[in-house]
mmCIF file of C-alpha atoms in Angstrom:
data_model
loop_
_atom_site.group_PDB
_atom_site.id
_atom_site.type_symbol
_atom_site.label_atom_id
_atom_site.label_comp_id
_atom_site.label_asym_id
_atom_site.label_seq_id
_atom_site.Cartn_x
_atom_site.Cartn_y
_atom_site.Cartn_z
ATOM 1 C CA MET A 1 23.010 12.475 -0.427
ATOM 2 C CA ALA A 2 20.334 9.816 0.014
ATOM 3 C CA ASP A 3 22.485 7.143 -1.646
ATOM 4 C CA ALA A 4 25.208 7.225 1.003
ATOM 5 C CA ARG A 5 26.825 3.794 1.276
ATOM 6 C CA SER A 6 28.059 3.943 4.851
ATOM 7 C CA SER A 7 26.854 4.679 8.348
ATOM 8 C CA ALA A 8 28.060 7.650 10.326
ATOM 9 C CA HIS A 9 27.984 9.131 13.773
ATOM 10 C CA GLY A 10 24.697 10.947 14.235
ATOM 11 C CA VAL A 11 23.389 13.480 16.718
ATOM 12 C CA GLY A 12 22.820 10.767 19.333
ATOM 13 C CA ARG A 13 24.271 7.444 20.453
ATOM 14 C CA GLU A 14 23.243 5.296 17.495
ATOM 15 C CA PRO A 15 24.873 5.261 14.040
ATOM 16 C CA VAL A 16 22.795 6.722 11.236
ATOM 17 C CA GLN A 17 22.796 6.721 7.466
ATOM 18 C CA ALA A 18 25.610 9.030 6.397
ATOM 19 C CA ASP A 19 24.621 12.400 4.964
ATOM 20 C CA TRP A 20 27.443 12.189 2.427
ATOM 21 C CA PRO A 21 28.289 9.212 0.202
ATOM 22 C CA ALA A 22 31.478 7.299 0.861
ATOM 23 C CA ILE A 23 34.429 8.123 -1.390
ATOM 24 C CA ASP A 24 34.513 5.381 -4.013
ATOM 25 C CA ASP A 25 37.510 3.959 -5.870
ATOM 26 C CA ALA A 26 36.808 5.927 -9.043
ATOM 27 C CA ALA A 27 36.797 9.222 -7.143
ATOM 28 C CA ILE A 28 40.015 8.302 -5.361
ATOM 29 C CA GLU A 29 41.735 7.410 -8.619
ATOM 30 C CA GLN A 30 40.621 10.677 -10.206
ATOM 31 C CA LEU A 31 41.875 12.588 -7.177
ATOM 32 C CA ILE A 32 45.298 10.980 -6.873
ATOM 33 C CA SER A 33 45.945 11.528 -10.561
ATOM 34 C CA HIS A 34 46.579 15.118 -9.419
ATOM 35 C CA TYR A 35 49.259 13.780 -7.036
ATOM 36 C CA PRO A 36 51.529 11.703 -9.305
ATOM 37 C CA ALA A 37 54.149 11.142 -6.600
ATOM 38 C CA VAL A 38 51.735 9.104 -4.461
ATOM 39 C CA GLY A 39 51.398 6.316 -7.019
ATOM 40 C CA SER A 40 48.306 4.266 -7.821
ATOM 41 C CA LEU A 41 45.487 3.079 -5.569
ATOM 42 C CA ARG A 42 46.017 -0.340 -4.009
ATOM 43 C CA GLU A 43 43.408 -0.537 -1.244
ATOM 44 C CA VAL A 44 40.806 1.466 0.659
ATOM 45 C CA ASN A 45 41.424 0.509 4.278
ATOM 46 C CA TRP A 46 38.778 2.397 6.242
ATOM 47 C CA HIS A 47 35.904 4.857 5.857
ATOM 48 C CA SER A 48 35.473 7.449 8.590
ATOM 49 C CA PRO A 49 32.122 7.527 10.442
ATOM 50 C CA ARG A 50 32.335 11.265 11.122
ATOM 51 C CA PRO A 51 29.275 13.163 9.970
ATOM 52 C CA PHE A 52 30.221 16.461 8.308
ATOM 53 C CA SER A 53 32.323 15.141 5.415
ATOM 54 C CA ALA A 54 33.526 11.882 3.887
ATOM 55 C CA ALA A 55 37.006 10.562 4.600
ATOM 56 C CA CYS A 56 39.024 7.396 4.213
ATOM 57 C CA LEU A 57 42.404 5.819 4.743
ATOM 58 C CA ILE A 58 43.969 4.329 1.631
ATOM 59 C CA THR A 59 47.129 2.556 0.583
ATOM 60 C CA THR A 60 48.769 3.426 -2.717
ATOM 61 C CA SER A 61 51.705 1.839 -4.467
ATOM 62 C CA GLU A 62 53.922 4.345 -2.655
ATOM 63 C CA GLN A 63 52.431 5.104 0.772
ATOM 64 C CA PRO A 64 49.376 5.161 3.050
ATOM 65 C CA LEU A 65 47.291 8.356 2.878
ATOM 66 C CA PHE A 66 44.293 10.034 4.461
ATOM 67 C CA ILE A 67 41.742 11.611 2.098
ATOM 68 C CA LYS A 68 38.956 13.949 3.118
ATOM 69 C CA ARG A 69 36.171 15.252 0.893
ATOM 70 C CA HIS A 70 33.788 18.138 1.580
ATOM 71 C CA HIS A 71 30.774 19.368 -0.298
ATOM 72 C CA ARG A 72 31.657 22.752 -1.728
ATOM 73 C CA SER A 73 28.733 24.370 0.076
ATOM 74 C CA VAL A 74 30.605 23.491 3.274
ATOM 75 C CA ARG A 75 34.217 24.086 2.183
ATOM 76 C CA GLU A 76 35.349 25.772 -0.991
ATOM 77 C CA PRO A 77 39.055 25.209 -1.712
ATOM 78 C CA GLU A 78 40.097 28.655 -0.536
ATOM 79 C CA TRP A 79 38.191 28.236 2.728
ATOM 80 C CA LEU A 80 40.026 24.972 3.297
ATOM 81 C CA ARG A 81 43.420 26.459 2.459
ATOM 82 C CA GLU A 82 42.986 28.823 5.427
ATOM 83 C CA GLU A 83 42.942 25.753 7.659
ATOM 84 C CA HIS A 84 45.950 24.290 5.876
ATOM 85 C CA ARG A 85 47.994 27.456 6.341
ATOM 86 C CA PHE A 86 47.319 27.256 10.072
ATOM 87 C CA MET A 87 48.390 23.612 10.123
ATOM 88 C CA ALA A 88 51.578 24.480 8.240
ATOM 89 C CA HIS A 89 52.345 27.221 10.778
ATOM 90 C CA LEU A 90 51.888 24.747 13.614
ATOM 91 C CA ARG A 91 54.142 22.185 11.927
ATOM 92 C CA GLY A 92 56.761 24.852 11.420
ATOM 93 C CA ASN A 93 56.688 25.527 15.156
ATOM 94 C CA GLY A 94 57.107 21.876 16.045
ATOM 95 C CA ALA A 95 53.507 20.824 16.665
ATOM 96 C CA PRO A 96 52.729 17.169 15.827
ATOM 97 C CA VAL A 97 50.436 17.843 12.872
ATOM 98 C CA ALA A 98 50.327 15.723 9.719
ATOM 99 C CA GLN A 99 51.451 17.311 6.458
ATOM 100 C CA VAL A 100 48.819 18.201 3.875
ATOM 101 C CA LEU A 101 50.110 17.260 0.439
ATOM 102 C CA SER A 102 50.164 19.653 -2.496
ATOM 103 C CA SER A 103 48.907 18.560 -5.884
ATOM 104 C CA ALA A 104 51.018 18.749 -9.028
ATOM 105 C CA GLU A 105 49.470 22.190 -9.498
ATOM 106 C CA GLY A 106 50.651 23.281 -6.042
ATOM 107 C CA ASP A 107 47.250 23.247 -4.322
ATOM 108 C CA THR A 108 46.526 21.683 -0.935
ATOM 109 C CA ALA A 109 42.778 21.765 -1.618
ATOM 110 C CA ILE A 110 41.336 20.982 -5.030
ATOM 111 C CA ALA A 111 37.823 21.098 -6.444
ATOM 112 C CA LEU A 112 36.498 18.224 -8.536
ATOM 113 C CA GLY A 113 32.894 18.774 -9.509
ATOM 114 C CA GLU A 114 30.754 19.512 -6.463
ATOM 115 C CA TRP A 115 33.467 18.375 -4.047
ATOM 116 C CA THR A 116 36.584 19.805 -2.398
ATOM 117 C CA TYR A 117 39.350 17.338 -1.545
ATOM 118 C CA GLU A 118 42.432 17.307 0.666
ATOM 119 C CA VAL A 119 45.134 14.630 0.949
ATOM 120 C CA HIS A 120 47.206 14.136 4.106
ATOM 121 C CA GLN A 121 50.187 12.072 5.022
ATOM 122 C CA ILE A 122 49.412 9.537 7.730
ATOM 123 C CA ALA A 123 49.846 10.955 11.222
ATOM 124 C CA ALA A 124 52.086 9.164 13.699
ATOM 125 C CA GLY A 125 50.618 7.229 16.591
ATOM 126 C CA GLN A 126 47.933 4.816 17.708
ATOM 127 C CA ASP A 127 44.314 5.769 17.001
ATOM 128 C CA LEU A 128 42.969 4.575 20.346
ATOM 129 C CA TYR A 129 39.718 6.535 20.050
ATOM 130 C CA ARG A 130 38.919 5.984 16.368
ATOM 131 C CA GLU A 131 35.306 4.919 16.964
ATOM 132 C CA ALA A 132 34.652 7.168 19.969
ATOM 133 C CA LEU A 133 31.641 9.463 19.790
ATOM 134 C CA SER A 134 31.874 13.139 20.659
ATOM 135 C CA TRP A 135 31.390 13.878 24.347
ATOM 136 C CA THR A 136 32.748 10.513 25.446
ATOM 137 C CA PRO A 137 35.547 10.379 28.017
ATOM 138 C CA PHE A 138 39.224 9.585 28.034
ATOM 139 C CA GLN A 139 40.140 5.996 28.856
ATOM 140 C CA ALA A 140 42.603 7.022 31.559
ATOM 141 C CA TYR A 141 43.625 9.945 33.746
ATOM 142 C CA GLN A 142 47.018 10.062 32.007
ATOM 143 C CA HIS A 143 45.336 10.519 28.631
ATOM 144 C CA ALA A 144 43.399 13.530 29.938
ATOM 145 C CA TRP A 145 46.564 15.014 31.463
ATOM 146 C CA ALA A 146 48.554 14.463 28.271
ATOM 147 C CA ALA A 147 45.750 15.991 26.202
ATOM 148 C CA GLY A 148 45.805 19.125 28.350
ATOM 149 C CA GLN A 149 49.575 19.361 28.062
ATOM 150 C CA SER A 150 49.437 18.887 24.287
ATOM 151 C CA LEU A 151 46.761 21.559 23.936
ATOM 152 C CA ALA A 152 48.943 24.068 25.766
ATOM 153 C CA ARG A 153 51.871 23.214 23.520
ATOM 154 C CA LEU A 154 49.653 23.680 20.476
ATOM 155 C CA HIS A 155 48.675 27.128 21.743
ATOM 156 C CA ASP A 156 52.344 28.020 22.081
ATOM 157 C CA ALA A 157 52.920 26.823 18.519
ATOM 158 C CA ALA A 158 49.939 28.861 17.278
ATOM 159 C CA SER A 159 51.436 32.129 18.493
ATOM 160 C CA GLY A 160 52.481 34.392 15.659
ATOM 161 C CA PHE A 161 49.803 33.142 13.266
ATOM 162 C CA THR A 162 48.053 36.391 12.443
ATOM 163 C CA ALA A 163 45.600 35.393 9.711
ATOM 164 C CA PRO A 164 42.122 36.932 9.974
ATOM 165 C CA PRO A 165 39.142 34.785 11.003
ATOM 166 C CA ARG A 166 38.056 32.144 8.513
ATOM 167 C CA GLN A 167 35.702 32.877 5.635
ATOM 168 C CA ALA A 168 33.758 29.594 5.651
ATOM 169 C CA PRO A 169 30.116 30.374 6.444
ATOM 170 C CA VAL A 170 29.231 27.133 8.239
ATOM 171 C CA LEU A 171 30.645 24.493 10.604
ATOM 172 C CA LEU A 172 33.248 26.556 12.379
ATOM 173 C CA ALA A 173 33.631 26.626 16.149
ATOM 174 C CA ASN A 174 34.206 30.178 17.278
ATOM 175 C CA PHE A 175 32.733 32.828 19.550
ATOM 176 C CA ARG A 176 31.836 35.578 17.104
ATOM 177 C CA LEU A 177 28.196 35.883 18.195
ATOM 178 C CA PHE A 178 28.380 35.384 21.940
ATOM 179 C CA SER A 179 31.475 37.555 22.300
ATOM 180 C CA GLN A 180 29.322 40.536 21.335
ATOM 181 C CA PRO A 181 27.710 42.784 23.960
ATOM 182 C CA ASP A 182 24.262 41.817 22.621
ATOM 183 C CA PRO A 183 24.216 38.230 21.309
ATOM 184 C CA ILE A 184 20.594 38.479 20.238
ATOM 185 C CA ALA A 185 21.364 41.458 18.006
ATOM 186 C CA ALA A 186 24.431 39.616 16.689
ATOM 187 C CA ILE A 187 22.319 36.576 15.769
ATOM 188 C CA GLU A 188 19.727 38.784 14.093
ATOM 189 C CA ALA A 189 22.500 40.342 12.006
ATOM 190 C CA ALA A 190 23.910 36.901 11.143
ATOM 191 C CA CYS A 191 20.487 35.771 9.937
ATOM 192 C CA VAL A 192 20.527 38.476 7.258
ATOM 193 C CA ASN A 193 23.328 36.564 5.501
ATOM 194 C CA ASP A 194 22.215 33.071 6.530
ATOM 195 C CA PRO A 195 18.761 32.250 5.139
ATOM 196 C CA ALA A 196 18.794 28.714 6.541
ATOM 197 C CA LEU A 197 19.452 29.897 10.086
ATOM 198 C CA ALA A 198 16.860 32.628 9.684
ATOM 199 C CA ALA A 199 14.281 30.145 8.377
ATOM 200 C CA TYR A 200 14.765 27.757 11.262
ATOM 201 C CA LEU A 201 14.843 30.395 13.991
ATOM 202 C CA SER A 202 11.664 31.959 12.614
ATOM 203 C CA GLN A 203 9.869 28.844 13.888
ATOM 204 C CA ARG A 204 11.234 29.155 17.424
ATOM 205 C CA ASP A 205 10.819 31.608 20.266
ATOM 206 C CA TRP A 206 14.595 31.792 20.299
ATOM 207 C CA ARG A 207 14.937 35.267 21.766
ATOM 208 C CA ALA A 208 12.973 34.221 24.840
ATOM 209 C CA ASP A 209 15.031 31.027 25.113
ATOM 210 C CA LEU A 210 18.293 32.959 25.057
ATOM 211 C CA GLN A 211 17.054 35.668 27.383
ATOM 212 C CA SER A 212 16.080 33.145 30.038
ATOM 213 C CA LEU A 213 18.973 30.692 29.714
ATOM 214 C CA HIS A 214 21.987 32.193 27.984
ATOM 215 C CA LEU A 215 21.999 35.897 28.739
ATOM 216 C CA PRO A 216 22.429 35.517 32.526
ATOM 217 C CA PHE A 217 25.603 33.525 31.853
ATOM 218 C CA HIS A 218 26.645 36.023 29.175
ATOM 219 C CA GLN A 219 26.273 38.875 31.646
ATOM 220 C CA GLN A 220 28.822 37.175 33.907
ATOM 221 C CA LEU A 221 31.198 36.321 31.074
ATOM 222 C CA TYR A 222 31.218 39.424 28.912
ATOM 223 C CA PRO A 223 33.385 41.669 31.171
ATOM 224 C CA LEU A 224 35.997 38.896 31.315
ATOM 225 C CA LEU A 225 36.406 38.710 27.539
ATOM 226 C CA ALA A 226 38.186 42.059 27.242
ATOM 227 C CA THR A 227 41.486 40.582 28.431
ATOM 228 C CA GLN A 228 41.455 37.571 26.083
ATOM 229 C CA GLN A 229 44.062 37.746 23.326
ATOM 230 C CA PRO A 230 43.040 36.534 19.853
ATOM 231 C CA LEU A 231 44.575 33.186 18.942
ATOM 232 C CA TRP A 232 43.912 30.633 16.238
ATOM 233 C CA THR A 233 42.776 27.479 18.002
ATOM 234 C CA HIS A 234 41.773 23.876 17.261
ATOM 235 C CA ASN A 235 38.226 24.067 18.690
ATOM 236 C CA ASP A 236 37.455 20.336 18.627
ATOM 237 C CA TRP A 237 39.911 18.988 21.198
ATOM 238 C CA HIS A 238 38.378 15.571 21.783
ATOM 239 C CA ALA A 239 40.148 12.277 22.454
ATOM 240 C CA SER A 240 39.161 11.050 18.979
ATOM 241 C CA ASN A 241 41.211 13.844 17.397
ATOM 242 C CA LEU A 242 44.433 12.745 19.076
ATOM 243 C CA LEU A 243 46.816 9.902 18.275
ATOM 244 C CA TRP A 244 48.911 8.310 20.965
ATOM 245 C CA ASP A 245 52.427 7.061 21.644
ATOM 246 C CA THR A 246 51.838 3.955 23.741
ATOM 247 C CA THR A 247 55.455 2.781 23.821
ATOM 248 C CA GLN A 248 56.042 4.447 27.203
ATOM 249 C CA PRO A 249 54.288 3.641 30.506
ATOM 250 C CA ASP A 250 52.582 7.061 30.421
ATOM 251 C CA SER A 251 50.932 7.500 27.028
ATOM 252 C CA GLN A 252 51.597 10.808 25.291
ATOM 253 C CA VAL A 253 49.910 12.595 22.405
ATOM 254 C CA SER A 254 51.884 11.880 19.241
ATOM 255 C CA SER A 255 49.674 13.643 16.659
ATOM 256 C CA VAL A 256 46.801 16.106 16.524
ATOM 257 C CA LEU A 257 44.073 15.498 13.941
ATOM 258 C CA ASP A 258 41.167 17.344 12.349
ATOM 259 C CA PHE A 259 41.474 21.109 12.250
ATOM 260 C CA GLY A 260 38.134 21.378 10.462
ATOM 261 C CA LEU A 261 36.561 23.603 13.121
ATOM 262 C CA ALA A 262 39.686 25.707 13.706
ATOM 263 C CA ASP A 263 39.321 29.466 13.689
ATOM 264 C CA GLN A 264 40.513 32.573 15.478
ATOM 265 C CA THR A 265 39.188 32.536 19.052
ATOM 266 C CA PHE A 266 41.307 32.653 22.241
ATOM 267 C CA ALA A 267 43.179 30.096 24.318
ATOM 268 C CA LEU A 268 40.618 29.695 27.097
ATOM 269 C CA PHE A 269 37.891 29.084 24.508
ATOM 270 C CA ASP A 270 39.852 26.081 23.266
ATOM 271 C CA LEU A 271 40.523 24.879 26.804
ATOM 272 C CA ALA A 272 36.839 25.208 27.720
ATOM 273 C CA THR A 273 35.975 23.243 24.592
ATOM 274 C CA ALA A 274 38.368 20.486 25.673
ATOM 275 C CA VAL A 275 36.656 20.260 29.055
ATOM 276 C CA GLU A 276 33.190 20.337 27.466
ATOM 277 C CA ARG A 277 34.045 17.704 24.849
ATOM 278 C CA ASN A 278 35.754 15.183 27.133
ATOM 279 C CA SER A 279 34.533 15.588 30.710
ATOM 280 C CA ILE A 280 30.742 15.852 30.461
ATOM 281 C CA PRO A 281 28.911 12.755 29.133
ATOM 282 C CA TRP A 282 26.245 14.741 27.310
ATOM 283 C CA LEU A 283 24.797 11.712 25.541
ATOM 284 C CA ASP A 284 23.615 10.418 28.929
ATOM 285 C CA LEU A 285 20.932 13.105 28.805
ATOM 286 C CA ASP A 286 19.370 11.256 25.857
ATOM 287 C CA ILE A 287 18.620 8.259 28.080
ATOM 288 C CA GLY A 288 17.451 10.195 31.119
ATOM 289 C CA GLY A 289 20.816 10.412 32.862
ATOM 290 C CA SER A 290 22.226 13.380 34.735
ATOM 291 C CA ALA A 291 25.463 13.657 32.697
ATOM 292 C CA ALA A 292 27.591 14.076 35.816
ATOM 293 C CA ALA A 293 30.904 15.660 34.872
ATOM 294 C CA SER A 294 34.122 13.834 35.713
ATOM 295 C CA GLN A 295 35.980 16.182 38.017
ATOM 296 C CA GLU A 296 38.998 13.889 37.739
ATOM 297 C CA SER A 297 39.043 14.434 33.971
ATOM 298 C CA VAL A 298 38.593 18.186 34.385
ATOM 299 C CA ASP A 299 41.456 18.347 36.870
ATOM 300 C CA ALA A 300 43.715 16.222 34.670
ATOM 301 C CA ILE A 301 43.130 18.381 31.589
ATOM 302 C CA LEU A 302 43.740 21.573 33.566
ATOM 303 C CA GLN A 303 46.829 20.206 35.322
ATOM 304 C CA GLY A 304 48.328 19.059 32.031
ATOM 305 C CA TYR A 305 47.641 22.447 30.469
ATOM 306 C CA HIS A 306 48.990 24.281 33.536
ATOM 307 C CA SER A 307 52.277 22.361 33.277
ATOM 308 C CA VAL A 308 53.038 24.297 30.071
ATOM 309 C CA ARG A 309 50.890 27.446 30.257
ATOM 310 C CA PRO A 310 50.173 28.298 33.904
ATOM 311 C CA LEU A 311 46.545 29.079 34.706
ATOM 312 C CA SER A 312 45.795 31.930 37.101
ATOM 313 C CA ALA A 313 42.804 32.217 39.398
ATOM 314 C CA GLN A 314 41.336 34.707 36.934
ATOM 315 C CA ASP A 315 41.792 32.210 34.094
ATOM 316 C CA LEU A 316 39.871 29.580 36.058
ATOM 317 C CA LEU A 317 37.060 32.012 36.838
ATOM 318 C CA THR A 318 36.880 32.931 33.150
ATOM 319 C CA LEU A 319 36.803 29.247 32.258
ATOM 320 C CA ALA A 320 33.869 28.712 34.618
ATOM 321 C CA ALA A 321 32.004 31.663 33.114
ATOM 322 C CA LEU A 322 32.734 30.465 29.582
ATOM 323 C CA LEU A 323 31.742 26.807 29.888
ATOM 324 C CA PRO A 324 27.937 27.298 29.790
ATOM 325 C CA LEU A 325 28.275 29.216 26.509
ATOM 326 C CA VAL A 326 31.324 27.729 24.774
ATOM 327 C CA HIS A 327 29.135 25.593 22.486
ATOM 328 C CA THR A 328 26.663 28.263 21.420
ATOM 329 C CA ASP A 329 28.090 29.597 18.171
ATOM 330 C CA PHE A 330 28.829 26.102 16.898
ATOM 331 C CA ALA A 331 25.365 24.885 17.863
ATOM 332 C CA LEU A 332 23.845 27.657 15.744
ATOM 333 C CA SER A 333 26.213 26.737 12.916
ATOM 334 C CA GLU A 334 24.956 23.148 13.147
ATOM 335 C CA VAL A 335 21.373 24.404 12.957
ATOM 336 C CA ALA A 336 22.216 26.252 9.733
ATOM 337 C CA TYR A 337 24.116 23.257 8.332
ATOM 338 C CA TYR A 338 21.364 20.725 8.946
ATOM 339 C CA GLN A 339 18.577 23.064 7.888
ATOM 340 C CA GLY A 340 20.176 24.581 4.811
ATOM 341 C CA ILE A 341 22.765 22.132 3.466
ATOM 342 C CA VAL A 342 21.698 18.663 4.588
ATOM 343 C CA GLY A 343 17.998 19.490 4.501
ATOM 344 C CA SER A 344 17.197 17.806 7.815
ATOM 345 C CA GLU A 345 14.940 19.956 9.951
ATOM 346 C CA ALA A 346 14.804 17.080 12.443
ATOM 347 C CA ASN A 347 18.562 17.264 13.020
ATOM 348 C CA ALA A 348 18.414 21.059 13.101
ATOM 349 C CA THR A 349 15.891 20.688 15.911
ATOM 350 C CA VAL A 350 18.236 18.373 17.818
ATOM 351 C CA ALA A 351 21.045 20.911 17.367
ATOM 352 C CA TYR A 352 18.765 23.640 18.696
ATOM 353 C CA GLU A 353 16.953 21.844 21.507
ATOM 354 C CA ALA A 354 19.500 19.340 22.790
ATOM 355 C CA TYR A 355 22.699 21.241 22.016
ATOM 356 C CA LEU A 356 22.129 25.005 22.040
ATOM 357 C CA ILE A 357 19.431 24.964 24.719
ATOM 358 C CA GLY A 358 20.026 21.673 26.516
ATOM 359 C CA HIS A 359 23.710 22.122 27.245
ATOM 360 C CA THR A 360 23.266 25.585 28.706
ATOM 361 C CA ARG A 361 20.225 24.436 30.704
ATOM 362 C CA TRP A 362 22.367 21.668 32.221
ATOM 363 C CA PHE A 363 24.598 24.285 33.827
ATOM 364 C CA ASN A 364 21.587 25.599 35.748
ATOM 365 C CA GLY A 365 20.948 22.122 37.174
ATOM 366 C CA ALA A 366 22.611 20.287 40.030
ATOM 367 C CA GLU A 367 25.397 18.655 38.010
ATOM 368 C CA GLY A 368 26.259 21.792 36.081
ATOM 369 C CA GLN A 369 26.357 23.848 39.246
ATOM 370 C CA ARG A 370 28.566 21.193 40.849
ATOM 371 C CA LEU A 371 31.087 21.536 38.013
ATOM 372 C CA LEU A 372 31.074 25.336 38.137
ATOM 373 C CA ALA A 373 31.493 25.268 41.925
ATOM 374 C CA HIS A 374 34.474 22.963 41.493
ATOM 375 C CA LEU A 375 36.102 25.424 39.086
ATOM 376 C CA HIS A 376 35.447 28.281 41.512
ATOM 377 C CA ASP A 377 37.068 26.196 44.249
ATOM 378 C CA LEU A 378 40.108 25.632 42.022
ATOM 379 C CA ALA A 379 40.274 29.391 41.412
ATOM 380 C CA ALA A 380 40.170 30.090 45.155
ATOM 381 C CA ARG A 381 42.977 27.593 45.719
ATOM 382 C CA ALA A 382 44.984 29.166 42.889
ATOM 383 C CA LYS A 383 44.772 32.504 44.692
ATOM 384 C CA GLU A 384 46.473 30.777 47.617
ATOM 385 C CA GLY A 385 49.249 29.572 45.347
ATOM 386 C CA GLU A 386 48.063 26.023 44.695
ATOM 387 C CA GLN A 387 48.045 24.625 41.164
ATOM 388 C CA PRO A 388 44.702 23.516 39.638
#
C-alpha cells in the first residue's frame, strides 16, 4: 500500500497519499480480458480520489467504463455481489442506477489475486461534485431539494428487496449496534469477532465516552425504532454520489452512484444520513469553526423527500432523535478498517475522536441544539398540517 501512485481524500481537508495503489494499465487489460465485449483499452481518463478503494474511468475501443477495485479484505466477490443485486433490483424498478457488467463467466464481481473488481457502464449526467469532499454542501437549494426527492424515489424503488443484511465485515453504514437496547454490550459482542476494533478500543475509555455522550441520545431514540420498517438503503447520500441533468432550469438528479455502503437499515436512517452528509460542514471543526448547519439545506432535502414520501410529525421527531447517532456504527467500522486493514492507528484515532465522539458531542453544543430545535419546530408545524 505504501507505493500508491495517487493522492486521495483523507480524513480531513487536505489530500493525502492514497492507501491503495492506482489501477495501472496492465491490471485494466487483465481485467477487461474477462469482458470481451468491451474491447481493448484505449485510455485511462481519470483516477478517483476516494479513499476506501481504487477506481478509474477508462475508454475502450467500444465504450467508456467505470472500474472499481477493492482489496479482498474489504470486499470479497460474494460480498460485492450483494450490493450488485440491490442495484439490479433498483434498476428494475426504474431507479437511475448504472448497470454493472457481467464477465464472460457471468460474474459481476471477479477476484484477480488480492483484489476484487467490478465494471460499470457510465452513468448518465454531469458530475458536478466530482472533487467534493464528504460533508461539503450542495451548490444550490434546488440541488438539495432534488436530492431529497431522488432519495425518496430510491426508497420506493427499494421496496420488495428482501435480502438479508450484508455479510461484509467492514465499511458498511448501518445501525446494527446502536439499534440494540444496550449498544455497549453490542459493541463488546462485535469485538469478539473483530480483533482490530477490539485492539483499538482496548486503548480507550470508550464505555465512559459512550455513557456520557451517546447513551442519553440513545435513550431518546430507542423507543422510536420499534416502528421503523427494514429497508435496504444507500447510506452515503452525498452530493458527490449524484449526477445531474443540467439541461433544464431546475437541475434534477439523473444518476445515483456508489452503493458501497448500502445495507439493510430503514428509510429515516438514510434520510438522516443525507442531512448529516450535506447540511453540516463538519470539516469546519478541524479549523476551529462551529460547523453551523444550513437550515436551508435541511429544509430543502426534507421538502424534496416529502414531495414523494410524506413525512409525519413523528417521522421528524424520529429524525431529530436519530441524527446525533446516525454516524456511530460507520465510525466504528472506520476505526476497524484503519486499525486492522490499512494499519493506520493515527487515522483510527481520527475516526474515533473526531467522528464517533466529535460528531455526537457537537449535538450537545449550541449549533447542534439549534439544528435539533429546528427539527422539533418542523415537527410541531407538521402536527398543524404544514409541510416540512
